[in-house]
Each structure stands twice: as C-alpha cells, then as structure tokens.
C-alpha cells in the first residue's frame, strides 16, 4: 500500500465512517494509524541498514549519501550521469552480513553503466566497503566517493605501505593505514586500497562454458584528504575509460586494526619484500590475482588477472592472526570465508573458472573444471580457520571433498597401476569424463584429505582409498625419482613420468603427509624417507633456497640434519 493512499485514507475517515458509531470511527482511525506507523518504521529500517532509502527505478540526482557506521558518513557523486536505484541484495554469512546497493548510471534515459556499493559488516563491528564503477559505454565515466569523519576526530596520520619499488607487473599493497585521533587518543583505523582499473574479458565455448579474466590496466593512488574547519574528508576519485571497471575497497574500524606497532611494521615489510602470496585487489566477489601466461583469454602484455582459487585461501593472514591476534587479520579471515562461500554457491566444491591452455591442448578440458589440489587446500584452510576462531562444523568441507575423491573411484576416473593401486587425476571436467595426468603433490594432498576424513568419521572407506593411492606410490617408488635425484612432476595415464617438479611444494607435502598417517594410526611407508632424502640432496646440489615453512617441518620430522649447515635458507 503506497504512502499516498494511506494519507488519503487518513484524511477521509469521516467519509468512510459516515454517521456511524463513534467507537467504529476510533477503531478505524487506530487501524489506519497503525498501518501508517508500520510503513514509516519499515522505511526507517530500510534507510538505516545502509543509510539509503530508494525505490526501484527511482531517478535520483547525481549524488547519494549513506552511513558506513554510526559515526562515519559516505557520499558518492557522479560527474557525468544520474543515479537510478536498481536493486538491493542482502545475505548473511558466517560472522558477517552483506548488503549491496546497485544503481544504474543514466544520461537522458540511456544506461551508461552501473555503480555497486557493497557494505560487508564483520561480527566485531568493523566494516568493509567495496565500490565498483562499471562503464558499459565508449565514453568516460567518473565519480567521487567521499568519507566524512566525525567532528570528534581532530587529527589523523598515515602509515604508508610504500617502502620500495615492488614486483613489476603485479599489484602491490594498500595505499595506507589511516589512524584517527581525538586529542591524543586513537579512535579508529581505516585501511584503504589503491584503485584498480580493468577491462573484463571472456572466451566462450561451443558447450556453453565461459572462461573469464580481467585485463589490469592500472593500479593508482587516487586519495585526497581535505580539511575544512572542523571537518576532515577523504575523497576517492573513480575514473573509467571505455568498457572498463574501476574498483576500490576500504576497511573501517572504530578500534585499532593493529594494536602493536611492530606488527604493522612487519606486515608492511612482508608486503614489500615477499608479497606474491598476499592479496591486495579485493572485490565484493573475491580477490583478483595475476594469472599465469597459459590461460585464455590472455592479454598481449600478459596482465590477465582472475579469481584464482589458491588466493581465496588467506594462509599468510591465518598465520599472522595466530601469531598476533590483530584485528586486521581477523577481518580478512572472515572476509575470506564470505568470498569462498559466495564463489562455491550451491556446489560442494570450488570450480576453476579460467581455462588453462595446456589442459585444453592436452585433454580438451575447459573452464569450469575441478582442480583437486585447489579444493584440497581450501578444505584444509577452512578447517584451520574454523578451529582458530571457534566456528562449529569445522570438518564439513573436508568430508565433502573426501566424498568427491571417493566418487572418482566409483566413476573409474583413475589411473590404475595394478589391482588395488591407483592414482586420482589432478583435474577433471565438470561435463566430460576425461582422464588427465596425476602429480605427486596432488596425490599427497589427496591423501591428507582422505586420512583426515578417516580420523574425523572413523569410516574405513576413506582409509581404503588412501591405502590404494599409497599402494600405487609404493609400487612405483623408483620410477618417481629422476636420474638427478629429484622427484618427477607427473605420471601420465599411460604411466609415463615427466615434468620438472616444484622445489618446496612437493617437499613440504611429503613432510606434512607423514603427520596425517601418524594421526590415522597407520604404519608409514618407507618411500617418505626415500623421497625426502633424495629430493633434499638434489635441491642442495642446485643451491635451492629452503623456505622457513619447510625448515620447520624438517625439524619436526627429524630431517633438519640434512640442511643444518646449508647456507641458502629464506627469511620467510
């Protein structure tokens, strides 16, 4: 019922009641008053959820205002179009709530693009704001996002992340941590990203599948801080060219994101010196990171970025949270849970949405497809996060993925070595049953999932499949080693070995898998010692640098003596 109609009813009650009983008139008056108040209350709630109250299709002026929390106001102004409210999307996740407001950008009735504003509220009260300006025309589109600080904020300072020229061709690090003060007391922190300008690209296939990437065009500093009398404002410029997308994120907290100065200093140093595995380009749909050259579509300058599943799991963030318990790392962990749940949707697994040209060339597999290693790492990561922050149902993803591995045996999607000895392929299509190669690190990862599922449930079906994979490794223990002593990367469906293996990844997996067999109460195969000794000696012969993660595992499993006097040990 519209407000206009309600007000009309309110003004014409006497006509409705005629000369009837006064009690009836009062009753109807009370009902109409109750309806009016209810509509006003619902409108009030709708306004306060994001600070905006719009109706679909409502033509606005070229600006809007909303609240990020009770203290900080935000406004957006479009320089070349009007804003028409399109829709609102709301969803609830583990320890977070999402609200997205979508606006059409219009000029004289023509749709030029869209503005997406996503407010992600963490259970501790901290708020992410993801802004996306999507230009759908050949014209330039520009806008300004302004964050107004409360008048109680008298001072601020910036903790700049820029300490060195970073990795060429890669996104770098946030613009700054801004700290707010009321007199001498810190009243909150704001982490603000750089601005990412990209062009969406996709390649379609005859079966209806699509591979999607973004061409990163620039990563820019676009923040100005304005101070007028009692007001401090942060102004962020959004500029797009033909058919491009401009994106930026901010994280606001009324408390300190970093309590200890040493922790933020370490994190800045880590970003500058060893930041390849640290996300910086966050969006409301997940982080974007540099894709390898062997994807399609690809750009001429090899600047294709995509939603790479391995980067959805924030392992470095989890490590830092365990060490420091800093609020910033907690917020990013919860953000990663939201991203992974969104990306998976109704599936029990996470598909890869970008086509690998060598997988396509070798096996005809195109996106979307299942990467066994990515899913295994995500399942274990989610279990680790849930354990660390105290979330129930910690093992759901591990069981789901273990069941998916068991399904491959049922479908005969395996590389058979002999009776009761097989490998599960590294990749499988979501539409075609094509058997691909298998790599040592993928098999070790699969063993970790299956043994975890056995420990959790006690169901021997997981242990039985794990044993059959281990039987295959045992049967081919000599074939897996190269003449130089390294491990081969893969074995093909015809049982031919080849490919240069990872240096630290497979060694880490060999060391980790020992613990999984131990926890399952099973006898350890002698191939682990054989492979570890051989691979370590090979890596030393080529002066490979050992990561701190691998060094710690070697100490744990009593293999540190192999590298005790070895000089090439990484700081990280």
mmCIF file of C-alpha atoms in Angstrom, residues 170-475:
data_model
loop_
_atom_site.group_PDB
_atom_site.id
_atom_site.type_symbol
_atom_site.label_atom_id
_atom_site.label_comp_id
_atom_site.label_asym_id
_atom_site.label_seq_id
_atom_site.Cartn_x
_atom_site.Cartn_y
_atom_site.Cartn_z
ATOM 1 C CA UNK A 170 51.934 -7.236 -10.099
ATOM 2 C CA UNK A 171 49.532 -5.443 -7.816
ATOM 3 C CA UNK A 172 51.340 -4.118 -4.788
ATOM 4 C CA UNK A 173 49.840 -3.181 -1.403
ATOM 5 C CA UNK A 174 47.195 -0.892 0.157
ATOM 6 C CA UNK A 175 47.650 2.862 -0.096
ATOM 7 C CA UNK A 176 47.812 3.462 3.633
ATOM 8 C CA UNK A 177 46.569 2.765 7.117
ATOM 9 C CA UNK A 178 44.917 5.970 8.346
ATOM 10 C CA UNK A 179 44.775 6.406 12.120
ATOM 11 C CA UNK A 180 42.263 8.803 13.716
ATOM 12 C CA UNK A 181 42.754 10.721 16.951
ATOM 13 C CA UNK A 182 40.553 12.567 19.412
ATOM 14 C CA UNK A 183 43.133 14.828 21.028
ATOM 15 C CA UNK A 184 45.885 12.288 21.802
ATOM 16 C CA UNK A 185 43.794 9.095 21.831
ATOM 17 C CA UNK A 186 43.456 6.833 18.820
ATOM 18 C CA UNK A 187 39.770 6.484 17.938
ATOM 19 C CA UNK A 188 39.901 4.125 14.993
ATOM 20 C CA UNK A 189 41.705 2.887 11.902
ATOM 21 C CA UNK A 190 40.944 2.908 8.193
ATOM 22 C CA UNK A 191 42.783 0.678 5.705
ATOM 23 C CA UNK A 192 42.360 1.940 2.185
ATOM 24 C CA UNK A 193 43.361 0.194 -1.023
ATOM 25 C CA UNK A 194 44.652 1.503 -4.277
ATOM 26 C CA UNK A 195 42.289 1.859 -7.211
ATOM 27 C CA UNK A 196 42.195 -0.914 -9.816
ATOM 28 C CA UNK A 197 41.141 -0.176 -13.389
ATOM 29 C CA UNK A 198 40.464 -3.251 -15.501
ATOM 30 C CA UNK A 199 38.657 -4.449 -18.606
ATOM 31 C CA UNK A 200 36.561 -7.637 -18.391
ATOM 32 C CA UNK A 201 37.437 -10.359 -20.904
ATOM 33 C CA UNK A 202 35.856 -13.719 -21.587
ATOM 34 C CA UNK A 203 36.054 -16.586 -24.063
ATOM 35 C CA UNK A 204 33.005 -18.719 -24.801
ATOM 36 C CA UNK A 205 32.977 -22.342 -25.938
ATOM 37 C CA UNK A 206 30.644 -24.457 -28.048
ATOM 38 C CA UNK A 207 29.313 -26.292 -24.979
ATOM 39 C CA UNK A 208 28.214 -23.021 -23.393
ATOM 40 C CA UNK A 209 31.115 -22.781 -20.928
ATOM 41 C CA UNK A 210 32.915 -19.473 -20.416
ATOM 42 C CA UNK A 211 36.430 -18.578 -19.226
ATOM 43 C CA UNK A 212 36.638 -15.172 -17.507
ATOM 44 C CA UNK A 213 39.531 -12.846 -16.646
ATOM 45 C CA UNK A 214 40.201 -9.129 -16.204
ATOM 46 C CA UNK A 215 42.851 -7.139 -18.066
ATOM 47 C CA UNK A 216 44.501 -4.996 -15.385
ATOM 48 C CA UNK A 217 45.113 -1.580 -16.929
ATOM 49 C CA UNK A 218 46.361 0.343 -13.904
ATOM 50 C CA UNK A 219 46.809 0.395 -10.152
ATOM 51 C CA UNK A 220 46.685 4.001 -8.928
ATOM 52 C CA UNK A 221 46.780 6.173 -5.833
ATOM 53 C CA UNK A 222 43.618 8.253 -6.015
ATOM 54 C CA UNK A 223 43.020 9.547 -2.484
ATOM 55 C CA UNK A 224 42.912 13.146 -1.311
ATOM 56 C CA UNK A 225 42.476 14.280 2.289
ATOM 57 C CA UNK A 226 40.633 17.582 2.706
ATOM 58 C CA UNK A 227 40.400 19.563 5.932
ATOM 59 C CA UNK A 228 37.930 22.438 6.262
ATOM 60 C CA UNK A 229 37.481 23.904 9.731
ATOM 61 C CA UNK A 230 36.126 21.068 11.867
ATOM 62 C CA UNK A 231 35.609 18.572 9.040
ATOM 63 C CA UNK A 232 38.100 16.030 7.705
ATOM 64 C CA UNK A 233 37.154 14.296 4.463
ATOM 65 C CA UNK A 234 38.740 11.548 2.399
ATOM 66 C CA UNK A 235 37.961 11.888 -1.286
ATOM 67 C CA UNK A 236 38.474 8.949 -3.660
ATOM 68 C CA UNK A 237 38.324 9.537 -7.421
ATOM 69 C CA UNK A 238 36.874 6.880 -9.716
ATOM 70 C CA UNK A 239 37.773 7.256 -13.389
ATOM 71 C CA UNK A 240 36.861 4.817 -16.153
ATOM 72 C CA UNK A 241 37.504 4.702 -19.859
ATOM 73 C CA UNK A 242 35.545 2.779 -22.481
ATOM 74 C CA UNK A 243 34.071 -0.502 -21.133
ATOM 75 C CA UNK A 244 36.263 -0.667 -18.040
ATOM 76 C CA UNK A 245 35.692 -1.239 -14.320
ATOM 77 C CA UNK A 246 37.125 0.895 -11.506
ATOM 78 C CA UNK A 247 37.267 -0.756 -8.061
ATOM 79 C CA UNK A 248 38.441 0.089 -4.575
ATOM 80 C CA UNK A 249 37.971 -1.215 -1.042
ATOM 81 C CA UNK A 250 38.234 0.270 2.412
ATOM 82 C CA UNK A 251 38.109 -1.339 5.872
ATOM 83 C CA UNK A 252 36.871 0.857 8.709
ATOM 84 C CA UNK A 253 37.112 0.106 12.416
ATOM 85 C CA UNK A 254 36.221 2.231 15.431
ATOM 86 C CA UNK A 255 39.098 0.433 17.155
ATOM 87 C CA UNK A 256 42.717 -0.205 16.271
ATOM 88 C CA UNK A 257 43.240 -2.619 13.378
ATOM 89 C CA UNK A 258 46.783 -3.026 14.714
ATOM 90 C CA UNK A 259 47.436 -2.682 18.443
ATOM 91 C CA UNK A 260 51.178 -3.296 18.184
ATOM 92 C CA UNK A 261 53.350 -1.045 16.020
ATOM 93 C CA UNK A 262 55.792 -3.889 15.421
ATOM 94 C CA UNK A 263 53.032 -5.959 13.812
ATOM 95 C CA UNK A 264 52.034 -3.330 11.255
ATOM 96 C CA UNK A 265 55.714 -2.655 10.518
ATOM 97 C CA UNK A 266 56.347 -6.356 9.922
ATOM 98 C CA UNK A 267 53.273 -6.574 7.680
ATOM 99 C CA UNK A 268 54.422 -3.602 5.591
ATOM 100 C CA UNK A 269 57.848 -5.189 5.203
ATOM 101 C CA UNK A 270 56.279 -8.511 4.274
ATOM 102 C CA UNK A 271 54.107 -6.833 1.625
ATOM 103 C CA UNK A 272 57.100 -5.086 0.108
ATOM 104 C CA UNK A 273 59.624 -7.906 0.160
ATOM 105 C CA UNK A 274 57.623 -11.104 -0.121
ATOM 106 C CA UNK A 275 54.109 -10.181 -1.182
ATOM 107 C CA UNK A 276 53.363 -12.540 -4.058
ATOM 108 C CA UNK A 277 51.034 -14.617 -1.905
ATOM 109 C CA UNK A 278 49.293 -11.633 -0.302
ATOM 110 C CA UNK A 279 46.066 -10.309 -1.804
ATOM 111 C CA UNK A 280 45.612 -6.613 -2.442
ATOM 112 C CA UNK A 281 42.916 -6.332 -5.127
ATOM 113 C CA UNK A 282 39.859 -7.313 -3.105
ATOM 114 C CA UNK A 283 36.349 -7.058 -4.524
ATOM 115 C CA UNK A 284 32.928 -7.968 -3.157
ATOM 116 C CA UNK A 285 33.134 -11.165 -5.259
ATOM 117 C CA UNK A 286 36.604 -12.200 -4.132
ATOM 118 C CA UNK A 287 40.255 -11.237 -4.740
ATOM 119 C CA UNK A 288 41.862 -10.902 -8.178
ATOM 120 C CA UNK A 289 45.449 -12.018 -8.703
ATOM 121 C CA UNK A 290 47.909 -12.414 -11.559
ATOM 122 C CA UNK A 291 47.214 -15.406 -13.777
ATOM 123 C CA UNK A 292 49.952 -17.476 -15.450
ATOM 124 C CA UNK A 293 50.670 -16.916 -19.134
ATOM 125 C CA UNK A 294 49.000 -20.226 -20.010
ATOM 126 C CA UNK A 295 45.382 -19.084 -19.603
ATOM 127 C CA UNK A 296 42.763 -17.968 -22.084
ATOM 128 C CA UNK A 297 41.743 -15.352 -22.734
ATOM 129 C CA UNK A 298 45.125 -13.697 -22.230
ATOM 130 C CA UNK A 299 46.277 -10.135 -22.890
ATOM 131 C CA UNK A 300 49.163 -9.068 -25.136
ATOM 132 C CA UNK A 301 51.051 -7.728 -22.120
ATOM 133 C CA UNK A 302 50.254 -10.832 -20.023
ATOM 134 C CA UNK A 303 48.314 -8.780 -17.498
ATOM 135 C CA UNK A 304 45.326 -11.114 -17.178
ATOM 136 C CA UNK A 305 44.046 -11.233 -13.618
ATOM 137 C CA UNK A 306 41.465 -13.665 -12.347
ATOM 138 C CA UNK A 307 39.813 -15.156 -9.318
ATOM 139 C CA UNK A 308 42.490 -17.759 -8.601
ATOM 140 C CA UNK A 309 41.221 -20.261 -6.040
ATOM 141 C CA UNK A 310 44.548 -20.670 -4.262
ATOM 142 C CA UNK A 311 44.479 -16.939 -3.477
ATOM 143 C CA UNK A 312 41.000 -17.163 -1.936
ATOM 144 C CA UNK A 313 42.543 -19.012 0.986
ATOM 145 C CA UNK A 314 44.409 -16.480 3.104
ATOM 146 C CA UNK A 315 47.054 -18.781 4.582
ATOM 147 C CA UNK A 316 49.508 -15.967 5.321
ATOM 148 C CA UNK A 317 46.722 -13.997 7.008
ATOM 149 C CA UNK A 318 45.808 -17.050 9.118
ATOM 150 C CA UNK A 319 49.447 -17.445 10.145
ATOM 151 C CA UNK A 320 49.688 -13.787 11.204
ATOM 152 C CA UNK A 321 46.408 -13.959 13.114
ATOM 153 C CA UNK A 322 47.631 -16.984 15.053
ATOM 154 C CA UNK A 323 50.794 -15.087 15.960
ATOM 155 C CA UNK A 324 49.378 -11.655 16.756
ATOM 156 C CA UNK A 325 45.561 -11.830 17.102
ATOM 157 C CA UNK A 326 45.444 -8.435 15.399
ATOM 158 C CA UNK A 327 42.004 -7.203 14.374
ATOM 159 C CA UNK A 328 43.030 -6.544 10.761
ATOM 160 C CA UNK A 329 43.913 -10.199 10.182
ATOM 161 C CA UNK A 330 40.674 -11.358 11.821
ATOM 162 C CA UNK A 331 38.647 -9.156 9.465
ATOM 163 C CA UNK A 332 40.457 -10.533 6.417
ATOM 164 C CA UNK A 333 39.895 -14.120 7.593
ATOM 165 C CA UNK A 334 36.148 -13.542 7.894
ATOM 166 C CA UNK A 335 36.201 -11.810 4.518
ATOM 167 C CA UNK A 336 37.825 -14.918 3.013
ATOM 168 C CA UNK A 337 35.063 -17.134 4.451
ATOM 169 C CA UNK A 338 32.456 -14.939 2.768
ATOM 170 C CA UNK A 339 34.323 -14.981 -0.547
ATOM 171 C CA UNK A 340 34.686 -18.770 -0.552
ATOM 172 C CA UNK A 341 31.037 -19.347 0.335
ATOM 173 C CA UNK A 342 29.893 -16.934 -2.385
ATOM 174 C CA UNK A 343 32.164 -18.454 -5.012
ATOM 175 C CA UNK A 344 31.099 -22.040 -4.290
ATOM 176 C CA UNK A 345 27.382 -21.259 -4.380
ATOM 177 C CA UNK A 346 25.265 -24.425 -4.192
ATOM 178 C CA UNK A 347 28.178 -26.744 -5.080
ATOM 179 C CA UNK A 348 30.097 -28.873 -2.585
ATOM 180 C CA UNK A 349 33.386 -27.971 -4.307
ATOM 181 C CA UNK A 350 35.085 -24.969 -5.901
ATOM 182 C CA UNK A 351 35.370 -24.926 -9.711
ATOM 183 C CA UNK A 352 38.211 -23.184 -11.552
ATOM 184 C CA UNK A 353 36.677 -20.506 -13.793
ATOM 185 C CA UNK A 354 39.667 -19.788 -16.063
ATOM 186 C CA UNK A 355 40.810 -22.133 -18.848
ATOM 187 C CA UNK A 356 44.375 -23.429 -18.830
ATOM 188 C CA UNK A 357 45.659 -23.616 -22.410
ATOM 189 C CA UNK A 358 47.866 -26.628 -21.707
ATOM 190 C CA UNK A 359 44.987 -28.548 -20.117
ATOM 191 C CA UNK A 360 42.814 -27.631 -23.081
ATOM 192 C CA UNK A 361 45.531 -28.641 -25.538
ATOM 193 C CA UNK A 362 46.392 -31.899 -23.766
ATOM 194 C CA UNK A 363 42.963 -33.124 -22.705
ATOM 195 C CA UNK A 364 40.347 -30.788 -24.170
ATOM 196 C CA UNK A 365 39.344 -29.592 -20.691
ATOM 197 C CA UNK A 366 37.959 -26.039 -20.493
ATOM 198 C CA UNK A 367 36.651 -23.921 -17.638
ATOM 199 C CA UNK A 368 34.915 -24.642 -15.412
ATOM 200 C CA UNK A 369 36.784 -27.713 -14.158
ATOM 201 C CA UNK A 370 37.879 -29.248 -10.849
ATOM 202 C CA UNK A 371 41.465 -28.840 -9.666
ATOM 203 C CA UNK A 372 41.988 -31.462 -6.952
ATOM 204 C CA UNK A 373 44.840 -29.579 -5.290
ATOM 205 C CA UNK A 374 42.997 -26.286 -5.061
ATOM 206 C CA UNK A 375 39.982 -27.967 -3.459
ATOM 207 C CA UNK A 376 42.123 -29.930 -1.035
ATOM 208 C CA UNK A 377 43.997 -26.816 0.107
ATOM 209 C CA UNK A 378 40.771 -24.833 0.506
ATOM 210 C CA UNK A 379 39.110 -27.581 2.568
ATOM 211 C CA UNK A 380 42.092 -27.786 4.941
ATOM 212 C CA UNK A 381 42.344 -23.989 5.108
ATOM 213 C CA UNK A 382 38.676 -23.660 6.077
ATOM 214 C CA UNK A 383 39.101 -26.259 8.789
ATOM 215 C CA UNK A 384 42.091 -24.310 10.144
ATOM 216 C CA UNK A 385 40.187 -21.013 10.176
ATOM 217 C CA UNK A 386 37.146 -22.550 11.835
ATOM 218 C CA UNK A 387 39.315 -24.116 14.536
ATOM 219 C CA UNK A 388 41.188 -20.874 15.163
ATOM 220 C CA UNK A 389 38.166 -18.605 15.530
ATOM 221 C CA UNK A 390 35.821 -21.146 17.126
ATOM 222 C CA UNK A 391 33.259 -21.927 14.430
ATOM 223 C CA UNK A 392 31.210 -25.129 14.666
ATOM 224 C CA UNK A 393 31.025 -27.778 11.931
ATOM 225 C CA UNK A 394 34.742 -27.433 11.325
ATOM 226 C CA UNK A 395 35.113 -30.542 9.175
ATOM 227 C CA UNK A 396 32.252 -30.118 6.698
ATOM 228 C CA UNK A 397 34.413 -29.153 3.724
ATOM 229 C CA UNK A 398 36.968 -31.914 4.424
ATOM 230 C CA UNK A 399 34.244 -34.589 4.372
ATOM 231 C CA UNK A 400 32.592 -33.100 1.273
ATOM 232 C CA UNK A 401 35.820 -33.122 -0.668
ATOM 233 C CA UNK A 402 36.838 -36.595 0.545
ATOM 234 C CA UNK A 403 33.488 -37.838 -0.776
ATOM 235 C CA UNK A 404 34.224 -36.212 -4.139
ATOM 236 C CA UNK A 405 37.523 -38.122 -4.305
ATOM 237 C CA UNK A 406 35.742 -41.385 -3.481
ATOM 238 C CA UNK A 407 33.308 -40.632 -6.291
ATOM 239 C CA UNK A 408 36.185 -40.667 -8.792
ATOM 240 C CA UNK A 409 36.890 -44.302 -7.952
ATOM 241 C CA UNK A 410 33.211 -45.145 -8.490
ATOM 242 C CA UNK A 411 33.319 -43.404 -11.893
ATOM 243 C CA UNK A 412 36.563 -45.210 -12.754
ATOM 244 C CA UNK A 413 38.176 -41.794 -13.225
ATOM 245 C CA UNK A 414 41.537 -43.142 -12.016
ATOM 246 C CA UNK A 415 44.964 -44.105 -13.354
ATOM 247 C CA UNK A 416 45.311 -47.773 -12.484
ATOM 248 C CA UNK A 417 48.790 -49.102 -11.618
ATOM 249 C CA UNK A 418 47.714 -52.602 -10.587
ATOM 250 C CA UNK A 419 44.935 -54.255 -8.595
ATOM 251 C CA UNK A 420 44.113 -52.073 -5.538
ATOM 252 C CA UNK A 421 46.640 -49.436 -6.613
ATOM 253 C CA UNK A 422 45.645 -46.291 -8.487
ATOM 254 C CA UNK A 423 46.033 -42.506 -8.703
ATOM 255 C CA UNK A 424 43.246 -39.934 -8.847
ATOM 256 C CA UNK A 425 43.838 -37.477 -11.743
ATOM 257 C CA UNK A 426 44.794 -33.890 -10.936
ATOM 258 C CA UNK A 427 41.907 -32.379 -12.895
ATOM 259 C CA UNK A 428 38.533 -33.474 -14.101
ATOM 260 C CA UNK A 429 35.929 -31.773 -16.206
ATOM 261 C CA UNK A 430 32.513 -30.982 -14.800
ATOM 262 C CA UNK A 431 30.924 -32.215 -18.037
ATOM 263 C CA UNK A 432 33.306 -34.751 -19.631
ATOM 264 C CA UNK A 433 34.952 -37.840 -18.112
ATOM 265 C CA UNK A 434 38.485 -37.262 -19.438
ATOM 266 C CA UNK A 435 41.400 -38.765 -17.521
ATOM 267 C CA UNK A 436 44.327 -36.360 -17.071
ATOM 268 C CA UNK A 437 47.796 -36.840 -15.588
ATOM 269 C CA UNK A 438 48.447 -37.003 -11.855
ATOM 270 C CA UNK A 439 51.234 -35.199 -9.987
ATOM 271 C CA UNK A 440 52.976 -36.239 -6.806
ATOM 272 C CA UNK A 441 51.930 -33.156 -4.862
ATOM 273 C CA UNK A 442 48.259 -33.648 -5.808
ATOM 274 C CA UNK A 443 48.311 -37.277 -4.649
ATOM 275 C CA UNK A 444 49.891 -36.297 -1.339
ATOM 276 C CA UNK A 445 47.224 -33.618 -0.894
ATOM 277 C CA UNK A 446 44.508 -36.152 -1.616
ATOM 278 C CA UNK A 447 45.989 -38.499 0.977
ATOM 279 C CA UNK A 448 45.831 -35.710 3.557
ATOM 280 C CA UNK A 449 42.114 -35.163 2.885
ATOM 281 C CA UNK A 450 41.226 -38.866 2.915
ATOM 282 C CA UNK A 451 43.189 -39.567 6.099
ATOM 283 C CA UNK A 452 41.614 -36.515 7.757
ATOM 284 C CA UNK A 453 38.147 -37.788 6.826
ATOM 285 C CA UNK A 454 39.005 -41.212 8.287
ATOM 286 C CA UNK A 455 40.198 -39.678 11.587
ATOM 287 C CA UNK A 456 37.077 -37.492 11.784
ATOM 288 C CA UNK A 457 34.493 -40.173 10.962
ATOM 289 C CA UNK A 458 36.189 -43.492 11.680
ATOM 290 C CA UNK A 459 34.751 -44.699 8.362
ATOM 291 C CA UNK A 460 37.204 -47.092 6.707
ATOM 292 C CA UNK A 461 36.015 -46.228 3.190
ATOM 293 C CA UNK A 462 38.309 -43.176 3.321
ATOM 294 C CA UNK A 463 41.232 -45.212 4.650
ATOM 295 C CA UNK A 464 40.738 -47.866 1.958
ATOM 296 C CA UNK A 465 41.057 -45.349 -0.873
ATOM 297 C CA UNK A 466 44.050 -43.701 0.837
ATOM 298 C CA UNK A 467 45.762 -47.096 1.028
ATOM 299 C CA UNK A 468 45.157 -47.754 -2.661
ATOM 300 C CA UNK A 469 46.779 -44.433 -3.596
ATOM 301 C CA UNK A 470 49.698 -45.237 -1.278
ATOM 302 C CA UNK A 471 49.944 -48.696 -2.905
ATOM 303 C CA UNK A 472 50.444 -47.012 -6.275
ATOM 304 C CA UNK A 473 53.203 -44.777 -4.891
ATOM 305 C CA UNK A 474 54.902 -47.768 -3.280
ATOM 306 C CA UNK A 475 54.683 -49.801 -6.477
#
